[in-house]
PDB file of C-alpha atoms in Angstrom:
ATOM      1  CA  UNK A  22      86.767  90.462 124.926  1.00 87.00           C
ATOM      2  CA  UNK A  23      89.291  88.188 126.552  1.00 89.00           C
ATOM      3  CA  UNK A  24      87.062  85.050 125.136  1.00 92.00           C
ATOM      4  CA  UNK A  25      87.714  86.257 121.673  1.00 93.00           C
ATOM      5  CA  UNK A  26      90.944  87.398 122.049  1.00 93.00           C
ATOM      6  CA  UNK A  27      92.026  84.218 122.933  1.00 94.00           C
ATOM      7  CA  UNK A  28      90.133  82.294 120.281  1.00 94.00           C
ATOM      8  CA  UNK A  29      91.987  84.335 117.806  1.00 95.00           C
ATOM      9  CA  UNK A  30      95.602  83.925 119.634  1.00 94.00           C
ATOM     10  CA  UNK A  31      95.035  80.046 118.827  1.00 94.00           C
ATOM     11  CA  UNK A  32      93.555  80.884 115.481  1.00 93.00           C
ATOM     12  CA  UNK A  33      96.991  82.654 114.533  1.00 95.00           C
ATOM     13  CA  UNK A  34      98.816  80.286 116.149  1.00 90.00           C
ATOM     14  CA  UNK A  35     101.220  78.537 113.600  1.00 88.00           C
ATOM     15  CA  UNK A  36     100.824  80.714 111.166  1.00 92.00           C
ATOM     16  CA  UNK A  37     104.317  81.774 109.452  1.00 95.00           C
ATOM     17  CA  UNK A  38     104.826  85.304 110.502  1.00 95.00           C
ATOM     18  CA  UNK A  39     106.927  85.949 108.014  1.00 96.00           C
ATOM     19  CA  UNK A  40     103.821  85.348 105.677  1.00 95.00           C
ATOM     20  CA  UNK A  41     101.055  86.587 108.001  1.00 96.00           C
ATOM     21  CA  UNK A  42      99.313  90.134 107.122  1.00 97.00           C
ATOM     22  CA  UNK A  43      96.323  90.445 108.713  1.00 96.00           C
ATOM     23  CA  UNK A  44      93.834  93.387 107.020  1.00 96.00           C
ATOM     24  CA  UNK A  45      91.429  94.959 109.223  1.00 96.00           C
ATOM     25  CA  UNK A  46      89.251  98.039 109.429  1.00 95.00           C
ATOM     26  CA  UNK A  47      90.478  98.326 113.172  1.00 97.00           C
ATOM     27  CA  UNK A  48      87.058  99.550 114.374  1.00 94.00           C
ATOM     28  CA  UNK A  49      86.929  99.352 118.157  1.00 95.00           C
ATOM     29  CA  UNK A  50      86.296  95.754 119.438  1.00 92.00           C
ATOM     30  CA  UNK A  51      87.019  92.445 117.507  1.00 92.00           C
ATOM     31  CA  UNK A  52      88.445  94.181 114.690  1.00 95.00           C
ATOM     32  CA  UNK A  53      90.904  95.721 116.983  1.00 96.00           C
ATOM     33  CA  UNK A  54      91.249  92.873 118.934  1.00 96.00           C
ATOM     34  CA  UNK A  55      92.425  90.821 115.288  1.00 96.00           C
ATOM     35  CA  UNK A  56      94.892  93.625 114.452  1.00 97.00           C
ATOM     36  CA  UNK A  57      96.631  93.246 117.835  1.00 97.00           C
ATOM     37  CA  UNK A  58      96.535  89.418 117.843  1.00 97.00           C
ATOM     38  CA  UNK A  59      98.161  89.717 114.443  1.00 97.00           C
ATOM     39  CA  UNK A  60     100.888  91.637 115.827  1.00 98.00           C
ATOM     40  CA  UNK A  61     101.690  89.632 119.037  1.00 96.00           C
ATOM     41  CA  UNK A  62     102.242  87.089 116.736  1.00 96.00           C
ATOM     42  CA  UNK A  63     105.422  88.859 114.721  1.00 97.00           C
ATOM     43  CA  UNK A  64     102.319  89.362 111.657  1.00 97.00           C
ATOM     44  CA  UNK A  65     101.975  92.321 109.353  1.00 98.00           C
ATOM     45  CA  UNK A  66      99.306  94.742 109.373  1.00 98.00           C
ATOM     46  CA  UNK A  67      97.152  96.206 106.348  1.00 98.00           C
ATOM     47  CA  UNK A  68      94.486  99.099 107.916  1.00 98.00           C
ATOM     48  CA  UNK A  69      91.552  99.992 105.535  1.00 98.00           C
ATOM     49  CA  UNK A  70      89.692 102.937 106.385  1.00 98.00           C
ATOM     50  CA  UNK A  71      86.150 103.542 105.090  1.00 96.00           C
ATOM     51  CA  UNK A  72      86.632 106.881 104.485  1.00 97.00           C
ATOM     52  CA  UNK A  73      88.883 110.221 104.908  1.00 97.00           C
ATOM     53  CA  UNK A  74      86.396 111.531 107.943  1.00 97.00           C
ATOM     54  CA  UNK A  75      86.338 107.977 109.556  1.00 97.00           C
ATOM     55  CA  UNK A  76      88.752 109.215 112.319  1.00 97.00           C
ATOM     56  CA  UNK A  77      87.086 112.377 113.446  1.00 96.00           C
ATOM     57  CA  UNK A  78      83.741 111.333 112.490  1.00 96.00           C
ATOM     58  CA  UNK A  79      83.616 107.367 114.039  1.00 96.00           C
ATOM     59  CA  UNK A  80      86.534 106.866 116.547  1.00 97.00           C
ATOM     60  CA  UNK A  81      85.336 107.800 119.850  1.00 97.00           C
ATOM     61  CA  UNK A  82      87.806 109.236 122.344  1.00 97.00           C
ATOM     62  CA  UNK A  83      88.175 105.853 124.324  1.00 97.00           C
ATOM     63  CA  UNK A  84      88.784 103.727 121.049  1.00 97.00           C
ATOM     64  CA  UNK A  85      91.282 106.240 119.888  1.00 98.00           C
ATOM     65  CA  UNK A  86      94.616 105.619 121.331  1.00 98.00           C
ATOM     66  CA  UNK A  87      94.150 102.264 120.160  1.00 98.00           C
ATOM     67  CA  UNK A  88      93.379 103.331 116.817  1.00 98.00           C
ATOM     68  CA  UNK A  89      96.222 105.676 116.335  1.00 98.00           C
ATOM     69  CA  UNK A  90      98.548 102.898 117.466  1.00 98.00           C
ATOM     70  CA  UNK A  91      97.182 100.053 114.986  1.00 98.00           C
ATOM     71  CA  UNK A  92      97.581 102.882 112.632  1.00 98.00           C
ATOM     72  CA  UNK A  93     101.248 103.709 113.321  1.00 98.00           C
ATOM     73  CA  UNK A  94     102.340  99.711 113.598  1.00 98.00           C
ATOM     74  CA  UNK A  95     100.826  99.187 110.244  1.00 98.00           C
ATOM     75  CA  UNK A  96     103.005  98.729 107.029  1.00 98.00           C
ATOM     76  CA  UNK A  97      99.792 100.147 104.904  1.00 98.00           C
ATOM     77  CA  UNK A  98      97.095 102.271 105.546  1.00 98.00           C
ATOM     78  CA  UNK A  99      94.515 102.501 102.998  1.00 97.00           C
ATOM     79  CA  UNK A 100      92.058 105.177 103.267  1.00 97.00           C
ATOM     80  CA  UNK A 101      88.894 104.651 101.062  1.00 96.00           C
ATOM     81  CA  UNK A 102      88.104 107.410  98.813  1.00 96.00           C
ATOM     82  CA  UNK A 103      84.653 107.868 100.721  1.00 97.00           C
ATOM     83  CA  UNK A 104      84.478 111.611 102.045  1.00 97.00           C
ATOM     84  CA  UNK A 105      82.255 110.562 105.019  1.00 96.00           C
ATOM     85  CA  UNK A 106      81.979 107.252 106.950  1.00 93.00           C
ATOM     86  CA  UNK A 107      78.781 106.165 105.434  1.00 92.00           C
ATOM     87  CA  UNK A 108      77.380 102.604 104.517  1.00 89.00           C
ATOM     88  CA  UNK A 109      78.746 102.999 101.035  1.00 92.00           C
ATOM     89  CA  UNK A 110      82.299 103.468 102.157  1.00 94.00           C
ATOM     90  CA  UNK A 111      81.924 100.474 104.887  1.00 91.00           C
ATOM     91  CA  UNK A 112      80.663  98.267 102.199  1.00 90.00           C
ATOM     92  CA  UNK A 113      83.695  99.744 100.061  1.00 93.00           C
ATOM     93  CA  UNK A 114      85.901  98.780 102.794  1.00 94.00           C
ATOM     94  CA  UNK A 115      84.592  95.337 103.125  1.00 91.00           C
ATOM     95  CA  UNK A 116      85.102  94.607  99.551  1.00 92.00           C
ATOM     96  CA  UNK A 117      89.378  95.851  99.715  1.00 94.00           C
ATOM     97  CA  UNK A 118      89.491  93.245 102.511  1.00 93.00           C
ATOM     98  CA  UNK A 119      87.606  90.821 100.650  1.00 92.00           C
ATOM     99  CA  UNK A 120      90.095  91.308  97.706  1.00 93.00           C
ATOM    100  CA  UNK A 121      92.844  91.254  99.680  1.00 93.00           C
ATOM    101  CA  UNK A 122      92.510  88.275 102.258  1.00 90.00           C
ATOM    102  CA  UNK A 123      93.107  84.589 101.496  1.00 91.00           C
ATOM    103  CA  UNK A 124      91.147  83.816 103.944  1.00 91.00           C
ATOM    104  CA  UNK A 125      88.480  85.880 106.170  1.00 91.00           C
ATOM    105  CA  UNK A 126      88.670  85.275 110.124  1.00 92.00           C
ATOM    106  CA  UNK A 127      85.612  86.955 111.606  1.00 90.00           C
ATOM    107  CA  UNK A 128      84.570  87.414 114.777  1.00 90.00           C
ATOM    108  CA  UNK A 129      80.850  86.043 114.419  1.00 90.00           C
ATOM    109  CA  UNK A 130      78.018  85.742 116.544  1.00 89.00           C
ATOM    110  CA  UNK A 131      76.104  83.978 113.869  1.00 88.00           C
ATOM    111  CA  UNK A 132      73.277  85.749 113.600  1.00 88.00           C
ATOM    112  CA  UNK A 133      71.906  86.900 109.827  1.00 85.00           C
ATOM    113  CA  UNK A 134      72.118  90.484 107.946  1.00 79.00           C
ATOM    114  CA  UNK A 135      70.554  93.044 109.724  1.00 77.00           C
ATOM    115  CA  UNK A 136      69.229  94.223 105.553  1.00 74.00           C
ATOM    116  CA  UNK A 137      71.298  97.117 106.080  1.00 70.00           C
ATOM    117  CA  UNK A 138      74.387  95.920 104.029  1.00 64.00           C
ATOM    118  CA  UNK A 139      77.870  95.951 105.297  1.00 65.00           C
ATOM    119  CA  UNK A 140      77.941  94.293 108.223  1.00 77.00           C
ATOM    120  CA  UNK A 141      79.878  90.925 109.948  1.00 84.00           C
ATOM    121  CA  UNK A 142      77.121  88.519 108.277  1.00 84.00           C
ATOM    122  CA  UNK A 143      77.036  89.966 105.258  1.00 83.00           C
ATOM    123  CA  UNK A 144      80.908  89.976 104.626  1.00 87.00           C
ATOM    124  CA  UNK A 145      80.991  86.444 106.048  1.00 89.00           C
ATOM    125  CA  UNK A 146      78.657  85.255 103.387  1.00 87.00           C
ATOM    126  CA  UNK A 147      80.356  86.466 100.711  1.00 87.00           C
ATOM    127  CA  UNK A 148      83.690  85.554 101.614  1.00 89.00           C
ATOM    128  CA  UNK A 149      82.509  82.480 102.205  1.00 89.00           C
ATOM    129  CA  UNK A 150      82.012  81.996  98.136  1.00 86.00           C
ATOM    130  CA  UNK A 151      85.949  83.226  97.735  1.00 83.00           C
ATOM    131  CA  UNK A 152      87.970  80.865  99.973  1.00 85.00           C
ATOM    132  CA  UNK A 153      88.203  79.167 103.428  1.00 89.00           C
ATOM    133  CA  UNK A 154      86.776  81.392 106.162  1.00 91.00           C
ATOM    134  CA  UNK A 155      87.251  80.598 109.968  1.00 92.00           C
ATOM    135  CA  UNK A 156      84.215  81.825 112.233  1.00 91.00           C
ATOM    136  CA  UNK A 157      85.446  82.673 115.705  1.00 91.00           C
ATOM    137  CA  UNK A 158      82.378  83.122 118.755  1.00 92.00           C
ATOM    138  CA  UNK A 159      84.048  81.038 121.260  1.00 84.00           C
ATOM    139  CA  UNK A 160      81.889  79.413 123.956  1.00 87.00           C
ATOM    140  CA  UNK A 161      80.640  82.254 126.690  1.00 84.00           C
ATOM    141  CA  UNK A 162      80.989  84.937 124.164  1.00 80.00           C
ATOM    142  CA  UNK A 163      78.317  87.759 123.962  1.00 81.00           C
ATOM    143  CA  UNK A 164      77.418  90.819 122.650  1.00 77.00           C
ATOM    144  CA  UNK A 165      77.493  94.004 124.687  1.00 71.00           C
ATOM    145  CA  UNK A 166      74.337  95.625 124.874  1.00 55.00           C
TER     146      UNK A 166
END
């Protein structure tokens, strides 16, 4: 975590933050980690939810401080239509980031779509066909089992 929060603090570095709004579903680890680097840095911050259970249902009691405090420091929440957190409303989610980023900084181990839809690779690939997108996996980084 403190490999990729780094890699993102230089990322973000000298960016306007006037100008900066970073969008992120806030789920627990890098997407977190982006929201709170986008802050420390004077940015804005746009939360998409996948879907109106996504806080009872998905955000485990040790990710949910965190979660309710992203929530409060952002200057829009949007909460996807989606009744229950389900692949649809991820890949829903995914798509109002898409549409609303100029450019997509993900946190990226490289490795390809899992087939299921919805996940890092998949969003990287087609963001990839919109606009600039910056891959961050710095050196040492790894995946918790």
């Amino acid at each position: 975590m403190p490999l990729v929060r780094g890699a993102l603090d230089t990322l973000l570095v000298g960016h306007d933050p006037a100008t900066l709004v970073g969008v992120s579903c806030i789920a627990k680890g890098s997407d977190s980690l982006f929201a709170d680097a986008v802050l420390a840095v004077g940015g804005s911050l746009v939360v998409v939810i996948p879907s109106q259970d996504y806080r009872q249902a998905k955000v485990r009691p040790d990710h949910a401080e965190t979660f309710d405090r992203l929530v409060k420091a952002a200057d829009e929440v949007l909460v996807m239509p989606h009744e229950t957190a389900n692949r649809q409303a991820y890949e829903a989610a995914n798509a109002v980031l898409l549409e609303r980023a100029d450019r997509l900084m993900a946190v990226w181990d490289g490795q390809p779509p899992s087939g299921k839809g919805g996940g890092t690779a998949d969003v990287v690939s087609e963001a990839r066909h919109a606009g600039p997108v910056d891959v961050v996996w710095p050196d040492g980084a790894s995946r918790r089992a």
